[in-house]
Coordinates of C-alpha atoms in Angstrom, one line a residue:
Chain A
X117 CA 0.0 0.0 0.0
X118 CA 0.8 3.6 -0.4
X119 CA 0.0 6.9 -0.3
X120 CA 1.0 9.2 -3.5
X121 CA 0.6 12.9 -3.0
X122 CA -1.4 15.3 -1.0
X123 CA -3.1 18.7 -1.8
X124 CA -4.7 21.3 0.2
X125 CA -6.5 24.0 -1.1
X126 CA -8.5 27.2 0.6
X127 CA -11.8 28.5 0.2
X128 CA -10.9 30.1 -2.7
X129 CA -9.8 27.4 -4.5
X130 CA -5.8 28.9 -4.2
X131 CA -3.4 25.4 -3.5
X132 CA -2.1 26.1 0.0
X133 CA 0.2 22.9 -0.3
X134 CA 1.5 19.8 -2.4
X135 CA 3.3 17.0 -1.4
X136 CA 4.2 14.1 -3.2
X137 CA 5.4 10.6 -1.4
X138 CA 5.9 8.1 -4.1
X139 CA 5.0 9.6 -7.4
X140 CA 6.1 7.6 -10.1
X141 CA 4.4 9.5 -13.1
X142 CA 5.0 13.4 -13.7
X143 CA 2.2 15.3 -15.8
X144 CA 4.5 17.3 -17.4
X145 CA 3.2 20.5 -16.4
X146 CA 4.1 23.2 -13.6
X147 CA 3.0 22.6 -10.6
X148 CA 0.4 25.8 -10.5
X149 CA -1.2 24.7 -13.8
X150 CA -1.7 21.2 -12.5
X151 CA -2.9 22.5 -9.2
X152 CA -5.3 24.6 -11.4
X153 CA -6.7 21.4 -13.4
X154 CA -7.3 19.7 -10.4
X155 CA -9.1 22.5 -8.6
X156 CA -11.1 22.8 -11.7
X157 CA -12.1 19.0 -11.9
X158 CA -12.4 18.8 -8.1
X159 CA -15.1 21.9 -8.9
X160 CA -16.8 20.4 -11.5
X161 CA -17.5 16.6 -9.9
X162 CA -18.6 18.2 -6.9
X163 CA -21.4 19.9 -8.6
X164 CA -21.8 17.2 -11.1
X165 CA -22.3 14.8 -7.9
X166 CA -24.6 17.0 -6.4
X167 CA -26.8 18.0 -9.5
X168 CA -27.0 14.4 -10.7
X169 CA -27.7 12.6 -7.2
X170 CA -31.2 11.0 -7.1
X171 CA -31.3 12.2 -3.4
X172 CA -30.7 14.6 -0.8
X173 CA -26.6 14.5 -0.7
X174 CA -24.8 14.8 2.6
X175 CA -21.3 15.2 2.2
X176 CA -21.2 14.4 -2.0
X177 CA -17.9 13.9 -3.6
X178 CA -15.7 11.1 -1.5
X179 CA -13.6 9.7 -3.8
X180 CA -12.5 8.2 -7.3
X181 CA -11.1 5.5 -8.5
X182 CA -9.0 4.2 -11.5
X183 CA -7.5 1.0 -12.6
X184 CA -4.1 2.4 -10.5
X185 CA -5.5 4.6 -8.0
X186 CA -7.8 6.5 -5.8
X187 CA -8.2 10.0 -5.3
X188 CA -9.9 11.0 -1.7
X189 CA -11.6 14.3 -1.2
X190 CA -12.6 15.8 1.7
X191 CA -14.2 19.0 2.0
X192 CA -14.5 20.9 5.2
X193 CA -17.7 22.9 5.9
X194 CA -15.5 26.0 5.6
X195 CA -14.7 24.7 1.9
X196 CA -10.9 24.0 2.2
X197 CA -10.4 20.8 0.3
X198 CA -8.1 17.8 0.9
X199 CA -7.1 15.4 -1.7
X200 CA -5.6 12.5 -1.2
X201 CA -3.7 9.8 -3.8
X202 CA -3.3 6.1 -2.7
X203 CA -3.0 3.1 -4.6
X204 CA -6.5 1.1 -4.4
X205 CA -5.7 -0.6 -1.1
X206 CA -5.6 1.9 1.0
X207 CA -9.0 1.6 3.9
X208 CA -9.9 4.7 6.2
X209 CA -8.7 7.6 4.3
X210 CA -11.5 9.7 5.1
X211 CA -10.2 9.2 8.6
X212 CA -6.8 9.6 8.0
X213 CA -7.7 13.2 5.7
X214 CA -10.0 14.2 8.4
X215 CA -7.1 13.6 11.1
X216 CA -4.7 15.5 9.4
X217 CA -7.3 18.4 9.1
X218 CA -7.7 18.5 13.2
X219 CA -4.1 17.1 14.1
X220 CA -2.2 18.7 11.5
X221 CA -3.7 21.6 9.8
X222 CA -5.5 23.2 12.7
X223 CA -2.7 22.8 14.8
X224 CA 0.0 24.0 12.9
X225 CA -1.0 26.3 10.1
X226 CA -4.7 28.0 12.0
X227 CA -3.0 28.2 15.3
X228 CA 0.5 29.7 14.3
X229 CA -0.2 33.7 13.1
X230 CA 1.9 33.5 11.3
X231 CA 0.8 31.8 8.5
X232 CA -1.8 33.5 6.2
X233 CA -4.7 31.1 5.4
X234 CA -4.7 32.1 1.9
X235 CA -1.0 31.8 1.3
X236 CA 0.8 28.8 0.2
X237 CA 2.1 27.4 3.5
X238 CA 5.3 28.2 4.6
X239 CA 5.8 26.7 7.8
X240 CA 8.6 24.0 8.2
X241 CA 6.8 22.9 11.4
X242 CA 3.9 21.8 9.7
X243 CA 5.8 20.4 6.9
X244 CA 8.2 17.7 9.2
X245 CA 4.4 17.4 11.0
X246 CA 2.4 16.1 8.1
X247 CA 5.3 14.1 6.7
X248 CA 5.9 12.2 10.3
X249 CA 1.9 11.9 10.9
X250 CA 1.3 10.5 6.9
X251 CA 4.2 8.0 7.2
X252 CA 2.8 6.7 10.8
X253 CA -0.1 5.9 8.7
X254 CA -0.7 2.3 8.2
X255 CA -1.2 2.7 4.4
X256 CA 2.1 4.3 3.9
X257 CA 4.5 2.3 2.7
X258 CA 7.9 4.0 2.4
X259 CA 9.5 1.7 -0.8
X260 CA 8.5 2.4 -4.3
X261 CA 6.1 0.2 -6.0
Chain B
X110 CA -18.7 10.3 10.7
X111 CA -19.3 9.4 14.2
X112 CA -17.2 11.8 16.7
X113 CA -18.8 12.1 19.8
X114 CA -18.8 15.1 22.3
X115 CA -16.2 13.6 24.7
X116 CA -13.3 13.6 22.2
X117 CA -13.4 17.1 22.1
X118 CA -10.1 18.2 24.7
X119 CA -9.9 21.3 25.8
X120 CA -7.4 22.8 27.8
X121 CA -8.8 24.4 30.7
X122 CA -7.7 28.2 31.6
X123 CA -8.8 30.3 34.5
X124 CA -11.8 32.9 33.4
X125 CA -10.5 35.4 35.3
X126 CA -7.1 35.8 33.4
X127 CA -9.1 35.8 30.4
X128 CA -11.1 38.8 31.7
X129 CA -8.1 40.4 33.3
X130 CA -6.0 40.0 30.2
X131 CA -9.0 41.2 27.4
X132 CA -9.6 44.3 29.7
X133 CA -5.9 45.3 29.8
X134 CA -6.1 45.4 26.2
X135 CA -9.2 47.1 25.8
X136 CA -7.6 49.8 28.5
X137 CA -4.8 49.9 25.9
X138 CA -6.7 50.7 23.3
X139 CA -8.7 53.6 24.8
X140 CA -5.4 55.2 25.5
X141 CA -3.8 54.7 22.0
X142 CA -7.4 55.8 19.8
X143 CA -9.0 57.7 22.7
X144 CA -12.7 57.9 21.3
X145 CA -14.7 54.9 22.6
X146 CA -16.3 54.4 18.6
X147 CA -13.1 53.6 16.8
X148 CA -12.2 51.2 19.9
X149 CA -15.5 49.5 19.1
X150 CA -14.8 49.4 15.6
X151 CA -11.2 48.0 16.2
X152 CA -12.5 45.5 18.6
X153 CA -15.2 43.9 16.3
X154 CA -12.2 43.7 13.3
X155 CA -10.0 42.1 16.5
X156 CA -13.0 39.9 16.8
X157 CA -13.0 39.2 12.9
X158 CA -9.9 38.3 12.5
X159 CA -10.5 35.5 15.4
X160 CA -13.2 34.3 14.1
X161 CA -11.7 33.3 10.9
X162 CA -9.5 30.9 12.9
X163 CA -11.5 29.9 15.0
X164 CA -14.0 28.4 13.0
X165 CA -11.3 25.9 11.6
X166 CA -10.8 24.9 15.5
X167 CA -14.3 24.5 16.0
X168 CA -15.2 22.1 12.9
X169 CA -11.8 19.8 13.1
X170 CA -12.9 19.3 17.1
X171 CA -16.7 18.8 16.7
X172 CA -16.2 17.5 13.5
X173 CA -20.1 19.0 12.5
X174 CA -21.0 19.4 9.0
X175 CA -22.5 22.2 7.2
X176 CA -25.7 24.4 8.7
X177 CA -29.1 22.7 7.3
X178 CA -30.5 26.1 8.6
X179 CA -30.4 28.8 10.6
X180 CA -31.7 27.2 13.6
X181 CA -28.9 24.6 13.1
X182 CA -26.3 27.5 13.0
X183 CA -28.3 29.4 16.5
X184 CA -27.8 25.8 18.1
X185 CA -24.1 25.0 16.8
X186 CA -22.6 28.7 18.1
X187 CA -24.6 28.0 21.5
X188 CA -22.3 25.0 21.4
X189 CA -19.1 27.2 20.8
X190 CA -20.0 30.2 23.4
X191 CA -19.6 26.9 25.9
X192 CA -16.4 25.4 24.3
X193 CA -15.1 29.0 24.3
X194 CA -16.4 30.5 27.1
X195 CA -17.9 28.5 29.3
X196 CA -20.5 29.9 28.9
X197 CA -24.6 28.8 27.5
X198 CA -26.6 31.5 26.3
X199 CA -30.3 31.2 25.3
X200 CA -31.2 31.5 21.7
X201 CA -34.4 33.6 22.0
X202 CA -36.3 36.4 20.2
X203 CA -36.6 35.1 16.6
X204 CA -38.2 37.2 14.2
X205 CA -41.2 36.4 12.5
X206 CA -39.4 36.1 9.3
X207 CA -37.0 33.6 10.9
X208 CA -33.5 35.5 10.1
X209 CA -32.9 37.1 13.0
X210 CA -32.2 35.8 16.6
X211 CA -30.6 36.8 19.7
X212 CA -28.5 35.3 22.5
X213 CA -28.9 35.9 25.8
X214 CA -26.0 35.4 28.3
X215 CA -26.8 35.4 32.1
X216 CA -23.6 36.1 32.8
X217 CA -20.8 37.3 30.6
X218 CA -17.3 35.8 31.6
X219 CA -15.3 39.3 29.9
X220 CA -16.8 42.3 31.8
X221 CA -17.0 40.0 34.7
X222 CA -14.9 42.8 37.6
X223 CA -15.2 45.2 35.2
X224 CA -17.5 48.7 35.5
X225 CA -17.5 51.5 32.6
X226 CA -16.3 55.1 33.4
X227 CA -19.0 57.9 32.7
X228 CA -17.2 59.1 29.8
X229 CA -17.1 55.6 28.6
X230 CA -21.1 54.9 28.2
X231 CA -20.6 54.2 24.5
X232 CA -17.9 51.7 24.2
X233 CA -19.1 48.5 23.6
X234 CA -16.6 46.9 25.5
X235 CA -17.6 43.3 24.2
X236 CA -17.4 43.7 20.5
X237 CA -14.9 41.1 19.9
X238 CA -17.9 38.7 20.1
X239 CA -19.9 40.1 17.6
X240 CA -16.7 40.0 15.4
X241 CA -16.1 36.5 15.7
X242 CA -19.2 35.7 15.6
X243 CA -19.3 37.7 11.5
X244 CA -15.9 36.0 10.8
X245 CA -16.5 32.8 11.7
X246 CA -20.1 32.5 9.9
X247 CA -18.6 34.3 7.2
X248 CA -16.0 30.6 6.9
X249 CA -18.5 28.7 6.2
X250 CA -20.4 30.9 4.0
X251 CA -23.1 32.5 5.8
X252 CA -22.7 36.4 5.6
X253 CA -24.3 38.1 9.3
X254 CA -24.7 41.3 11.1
X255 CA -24.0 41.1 14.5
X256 CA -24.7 43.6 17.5
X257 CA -24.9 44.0 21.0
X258 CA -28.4 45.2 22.5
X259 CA -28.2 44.7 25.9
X260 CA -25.2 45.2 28.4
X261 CA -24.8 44.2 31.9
X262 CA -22.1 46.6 31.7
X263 CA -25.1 49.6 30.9
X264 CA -27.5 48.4 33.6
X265 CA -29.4 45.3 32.0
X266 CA -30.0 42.2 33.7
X267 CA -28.4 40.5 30.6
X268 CA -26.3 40.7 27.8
X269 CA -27.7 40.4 24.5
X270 CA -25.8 39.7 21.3
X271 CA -28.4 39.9 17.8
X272 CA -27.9 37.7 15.1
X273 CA -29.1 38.6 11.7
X274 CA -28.9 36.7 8.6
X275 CA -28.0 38.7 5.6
X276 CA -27.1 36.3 2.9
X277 CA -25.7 33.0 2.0
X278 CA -22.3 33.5 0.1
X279 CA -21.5 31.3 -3.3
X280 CA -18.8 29.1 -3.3
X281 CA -16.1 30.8 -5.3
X282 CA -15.7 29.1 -9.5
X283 CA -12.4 28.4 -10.0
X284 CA -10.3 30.9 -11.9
X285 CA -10.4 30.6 -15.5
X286 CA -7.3 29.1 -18.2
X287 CA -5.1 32.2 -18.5

């Protein structure tokens, strides 16, 4: 099992922070225009999820799923998004995204005054923090596929 | 998700430095702006900029989902004012259109030892609240006036804090190919 690459982005759909684990395949772009395709997909499935749902949606968008991977999404009620890579092993990411939210995000990048909420984060704290608490993780496996 | 009341930790701090410590900074303020208005204004942006951050604490330690309503908002910032300051107001006084609401605190734990000077009967020395209160609704997309209307600190038997819903904000598109 493992765990590819991580974005955050704010309420305004800016990427606050990318980190990539094991990523075997580059898209060949820079990293703002990639993190612009993906907020723009991310935008679109959520309202295609909600538009198209037969019934009353709760939370909507949870994940996706290819032949190689998954893609987790998690949306806090104060819209900043977390999106999550694994391979398709990977169980509880919804806990794990929603952990690194309270244990990781709140703590280290709302707390410190620091850093601006609508600024790529700077902070090495919370960088050596998220890296420690996503390798703890029992889906993270350290070695390449 | 099921996350249930007693995970929520909080760290426990004495009211009274709370109090002691908001009203030396309000005292600071009155000196550095002297006109009790633009400490009132600079208080509710204090407040703003609180709420902002707040909110994020709130939702990763309840772990609650969006507002179905506004009732659902009155009853999830009760649950803050007690997380925050130990304190449970009332929600009371709706209006008939259901947009507006009020809460009522018994007792309010920043202006407890504290008395207003004569020449002070306009500050609204608790502010702050009704700018957290705008910042943190404003997170998760609900756009509110706050104000005070009644001040033990003025001679009512309670503080009152008015809520009222303005609008519901759109969640931003994403910017466009360049």
């Amino acid at each position: 099992m493992t765990i590819h690459n991580i974005y955050i982005f704010d309420h305004k759909g800016g990427l606050l922070y990318y980190h990539e684990w094991n990523r075997i395949k580059q898209s060949g772009m820079t990293s703002e225009e990639e993190a612009k395709l993906m907020y723009g997909m991310l935008f679109s499935i959520k309202s295609f999820v909600n538009k198209i749902s037969p019934i009353d949606t709760k939370e909507g968008f949870l994940y996706y799923k290819t032949s190689k991977y998954t893609l987790h999404f998690m949306e806090t009620p104060s819209r900043i998004k977390f999106v999550l890579n694994t391979d398709n092993n990977a169980q509880d990411m919804r806990e794990l995204l929603q952990q690194i939210y309270s244990q990781v995000f709140v703590e280290y990048v709302v707390k410190n005054p620091l850093s601006k909420l609508s600024e790529p984060i700077q902070s090495e704290l919370f960088k050596t923090k998220l890296d420690a608490f996503v390798k703890q993780s029992p889906s993270f496996l350290a070695k390449p596929l | 998700m099921s996350r249930s009341s007693s995970r929520i930790d909080t760290k426990k701090v004495n009211s009274e430095l709370v109090t002691l410590t908001y009203g030396a900074l309000v005292a600071q303020m009155i000196k550095d702006l002297d006109n009790a208005d633009d400490v009132s204004k600079q208080l509710e942006r204090l407040g703003y900029n609180m709420g902002i951050r707040i909110v994020e604490d709130f939702l990763s330690k309840t772990g609650s989902g969006r507002c179905l309503d506004l009732k659902d908002t009155a009853d999830k910032v009760q649950m803050a004012f007690k997380m925050y300051l130990g304190v449970q107001p009332n929600v009371a006084n709706w209006s008939a259109a259901g947009d507006e609401f009020s809460f009522i605190l018994d007792s309010n734990p920043l202006t407890e030892l504290v008395e207003l000077p004569d020449d002070l009967k306009n500050l609204k020395y608790c502010n702050i609240i009704c700018g957290v209160l705008r910042g943190a609704l404003e997170m998760v997309h609900l756009d509110v006036q706050s104000w005070i209307v009644q001040d033990q600190l003025k001679g009512d038997s309670n503080t009152e804090i008015r809520l009222k819903f303005i609008r519901r904000l759109e969640d931003s598109i994403p910017a466009g190919e360049d």
